[in-house]
Backbone as a printed PyTorch tensor [residue, N CA C, xyz], in Angstrom:
tensor([[[-120.7240,  154.0270, -164.8300],
         [-120.5150,  155.2740, -164.1400],
         [-121.8260,  156.0380, -164.1120]],

        [[-122.2170,  156.5200, -162.9680],
         [-123.4760,  157.2430, -162.8110],
         [-123.5250,  158.4900, -163.6790]],

        [[-122.4020,  159.1380, -163.8780],
         [-122.3790,  160.4030, -164.6040],
         [-122.2150,  160.2130, -166.1050]],

        [[-122.0350,  159.0130, -166.5460],
         [-121.8830,  158.7530, -167.9760],
         [-123.2230,  158.9290, -168.6870]],

        [[-123.1760,  158.9160, -169.9890],
         [-124.3930,  159.0410, -170.7700],
         [-125.2780,  157.8100, -170.6660]],

        [[-126.4280,  157.9020, -171.2720],
         [-127.3940,  156.8000, -171.2420],
         [-126.8190,  155.5630, -171.9370]],

        [[-127.1620,  154.4240, -171.4200],
         [-126.7090,  153.1540, -171.9750],
         [-127.8860,  152.5040, -172.6800]],

        [[-127.6570,  152.0000, -173.8730],
         [-128.7130,  151.3160, -174.6080],
         [-128.4540,  149.8220, -174.6720]],

        [[-129.4890,  149.0550, -174.4690],
         [-129.4000,  147.6000, -174.5460],
         [-130.4210,  147.1400, -175.5680]],

        [[-129.9560,  146.4530, -176.5910],
         [-130.8580,  145.9810, -177.6330],
         [-131.5780,  144.6980, -177.2570]],

        [[-130.9090,  143.8420, -176.4980],
         [-131.4830,  142.5350, -176.2190],
         [-130.8480,  141.9380, -174.9670]],

        [[-131.6610,  141.2340, -174.1980],
         [-131.1740,  140.4840, -173.0430],
         [-131.7100,  139.0700, -173.1770]],

        [[-130.8130,  138.0970, -173.1430],
         [-131.2090,  136.6850, -173.1910],
         [-131.1340,  136.1190, -171.7830]],

        [[-132.2330,  135.5310, -171.3260],
         [-132.2770,  134.9050, -170.0110],
         [-132.6230,  133.4360, -170.1720]],

        [[-131.6270,  132.6030, -170.4430],
         [-131.9200,  131.1760, -170.6120],
         [-132.2620,  130.5340, -169.2670]],

        [[-133.2140,  129.6510, -169.2870],
         [-133.5780,  128.8860, -168.0980],
         [-133.0640,  127.4690, -168.2840]],

        [[-132.0780,  127.1100, -167.5050],
         [-131.4610,  125.7900, -167.5860],
         [-131.8100,  125.0690, -166.2890]],

        [[-132.5660,  124.0020, -166.3870],
         [-133.0470,  123.3340, -165.1790],
         [-131.9790,  122.5090, -164.4810]],

        [[-131.0480,  121.9590, -165.2110],
         [-130.0360,  121.0870, -164.6250],
         [-128.7890,  121.8950, -164.2740]],

        [[-128.3770,  121.8440, -163.0150],
         [-127.2220,  122.6250, -162.5610],
         [-125.9260,  122.2260, -163.2520]],

        [[-125.7360,  120.9480, -163.5010],
         [-124.5130,  120.5000, -164.1760],
         [-124.4800,  121.0110, -165.6130]],

        [[-125.6200,  121.0030, -166.2850],
         [-125.6980,  121.5500, -167.6450],
         [-125.3840,  123.0370, -167.6280]],

        [[-125.9370,  123.7660, -166.6620],
         [-125.6570,  125.1980, -166.5400],
         [-124.1720,  125.4330, -166.2970]],

        [[-123.5700,  124.6010, -165.4700],
         [-122.1390,  124.7290, -165.1910],
         [-121.3140,  124.5160, -166.4600]],

        [[-121.6470,  123.5080, -167.2270],
         [-120.9210,  123.2380, -168.4750],
         [-121.1030,  124.3880, -169.4680]],

        [[-122.3000,  124.9510, -169.5510],
         [-122.5360,  126.1050, -170.4240],
         [-121.7040,  127.3010, -169.9690]],

        [[-121.6030,  127.4960, -168.6640],
         [-120.7870,  128.5800, -168.1280],
         [-119.3120,  128.3760, -168.4800]],

        [[-118.8230,  127.1620, -168.2980],
         [-117.4140,  126.8600, -168.5740],
         [-117.0560,  127.0670, -170.0490]],

        [[-117.9940,  126.8240, -170.9570],
         [-117.7220,  126.9860, -172.3840],
         [-118.0170,  128.3960, -172.8810]],

        [[-118.4980,  129.2720, -171.9920],
         [-118.7790,  130.6450, -172.3810],
         [-120.1630,  130.8590, -172.9630]],

        [[-121.0080,  129.8470, -172.9230],
         [-122.3610,  129.9800, -173.4590],
         [-123.3510,  130.4940, -172.4210]],

        [[-122.9010,  130.6540, -171.1840],
         [-123.7190,  131.2010, -170.1040],
         [-122.8220,  132.1520, -169.3340]],

        [[-123.2620,  133.3940, -169.1540],
         [-122.4000,  134.4080, -168.5500],
         [-122.3800,  134.3850, -167.0280]],

        [[-123.4380,  133.9110, -166.4230],
         [-123.5230,  133.9180, -164.9660],
         [-124.3300,  132.7160, -164.5120]],

        [[-123.9970,  132.2020, -163.3750],
         [-124.7820,  131.1090, -162.7960],
         [-124.6160,  131.1530, -161.2930]],

        [[-125.3810,  130.3190, -160.6080],
         [-125.2810,  130.2660, -159.1650],
         [-126.4820,  130.8550, -158.4660]],

        [[-127.5000,  131.2240, -159.2220],
         [-128.7090,  131.7450, -158.6020],
         [-129.4600,  130.6120, -157.9210]],

        [[-130.5620,  130.9360, -157.3110],
         [-131.3710,  129.9070, -156.6650],
         [-131.8700,  128.8860, -157.6760]],

        [[-132.0950,  129.3140, -158.9050],
         [-132.5620,  128.3960, -159.9350],
         [-131.4330,  127.5310, -160.4790]],

        [[-130.2370,  128.0560, -160.5410],
         [-129.0830,  127.3300, -161.0780],
         [-127.9150,  127.4070, -160.1140]],

        [[-128.0110,  126.7200, -158.9900],
         [-126.8790,  126.7540, -158.0660],
         [-125.6860,  126.0000, -158.6450]],

        [[-124.5220,  126.3400, -158.1630],
         [-123.3280,  125.5890, -158.5560],
         [-123.5080,  124.1620, -158.0380]],

        [[-123.2960,  123.1650, -158.8800],
         [-123.4320,  121.7810, -158.4110],
         [-122.5110,  121.5300, -157.2140]],

        [[-123.0240,  120.8670, -156.1960],
         [-122.2510,  120.6760, -154.9630],
         [-120.9190,  119.9730, -155.2150]],

        [[-120.8740,  119.0680, -156.1780],
         [-119.6250,  118.3720, -156.4900],
         [-118.5950,  119.3150, -157.1110]],

        [[-119.0370,  120.4620, -157.6430],
         [-118.1360,  121.4140, -158.3090],
         [-117.6810,  122.5560, -157.4040]],

        [[-118.2370,  122.6590, -156.1860],
         [-117.9180,  123.7850, -155.3100],
         [-116.4200,  123.9190, -155.0430]],

        [[-115.6760,  122.8500, -154.7060],
         [-114.2320,  123.0200, -154.4860],
         [-113.5100,  123.5710, -155.7220]],

        [[-113.8770,  123.0870, -156.8890],
         [-113.2640,  123.5480, -158.1440],
         [-113.6080,  125.0090, -158.4070]],

        [[-114.8630,  125.3620, -158.2350],
         [-115.3370,  126.7120, -158.5320],
         [-114.7900,  127.7230, -157.5270]],

        [[-114.7900,  127.3780, -156.2490],
         [-114.3770,  128.3430, -155.2270],
         [-112.8940,  128.6930, -155.3060]],

        [[-112.0950,  127.8710, -155.9550],
         [-110.6750,  128.1920, -156.1210],
         [-110.4020,  128.9930, -157.3920]],

        [[-111.4310,  129.2460, -158.1790],
         [-111.2780,  129.9940, -159.4280],
         [-111.2840,  131.4980, -159.1550]],

        [[-110.4320,  132.2690, -159.8390],
         [-110.4500,  133.7250, -159.6610],
         [-111.7290,  134.3620, -160.1970]],

        [[-112.4890,  133.6360, -161.0120],
         [-113.7520,  134.1500, -161.5400],
         [-114.9030,  133.9970, -160.5540]],

        [[-114.6850,  133.2680, -159.4720],
         [-115.7520,  132.9800, -158.5150],
         [-115.9760,  134.1650, -157.5910]],

        [[-117.2190,  134.6040, -157.4950],
         [-117.6050,  135.6780, -156.5790],
         [-118.8640,  135.2400, -155.8550]],

        [[-118.8190,  135.2030, -154.5600],
         [-119.9690,  134.8180, -153.7570],
         [-120.7190,  136.0820, -153.3620]],

        [[-121.9540,  136.2060, -153.8050],
         [-122.7630,  137.3820, -153.4930],
         [-124.0820,  136.9330, -152.8860]],

        [[-124.6540,  137.7970, -152.0840],
         [-125.9520,  137.4960, -151.4810],
         [-127.0270,  137.5250, -152.5580]],

        [[-127.9810,  136.6370, -152.4380],
         [-129.0760,  136.6160, -153.4130],
         [-130.2550,  137.4030, -152.8660]],

        [[-131.1770,  137.6990, -153.7440],
         [-132.3850,  138.4030, -153.3370],
         [-133.2910,  137.4590, -152.5670]],

        [[-134.0100,  137.9860, -151.6230],
         [-134.9400,  137.1590, -150.8300],
         [-136.2360,  136.9550, -151.5760]]])
């Protein structure tokens, strides 16, 4: 909320996972909070499975 007080963040972890399937497995087990960026796209073989999930949100990426 814009009108709420200041938010403090102690730490941000940004893991770089080169293999998309590995990133997908980490996401499924809860060890990765977000995936699908240009660096870690959803593996093409997993798109039907992922797109039917209520957790799936397709958003535009930065240019």
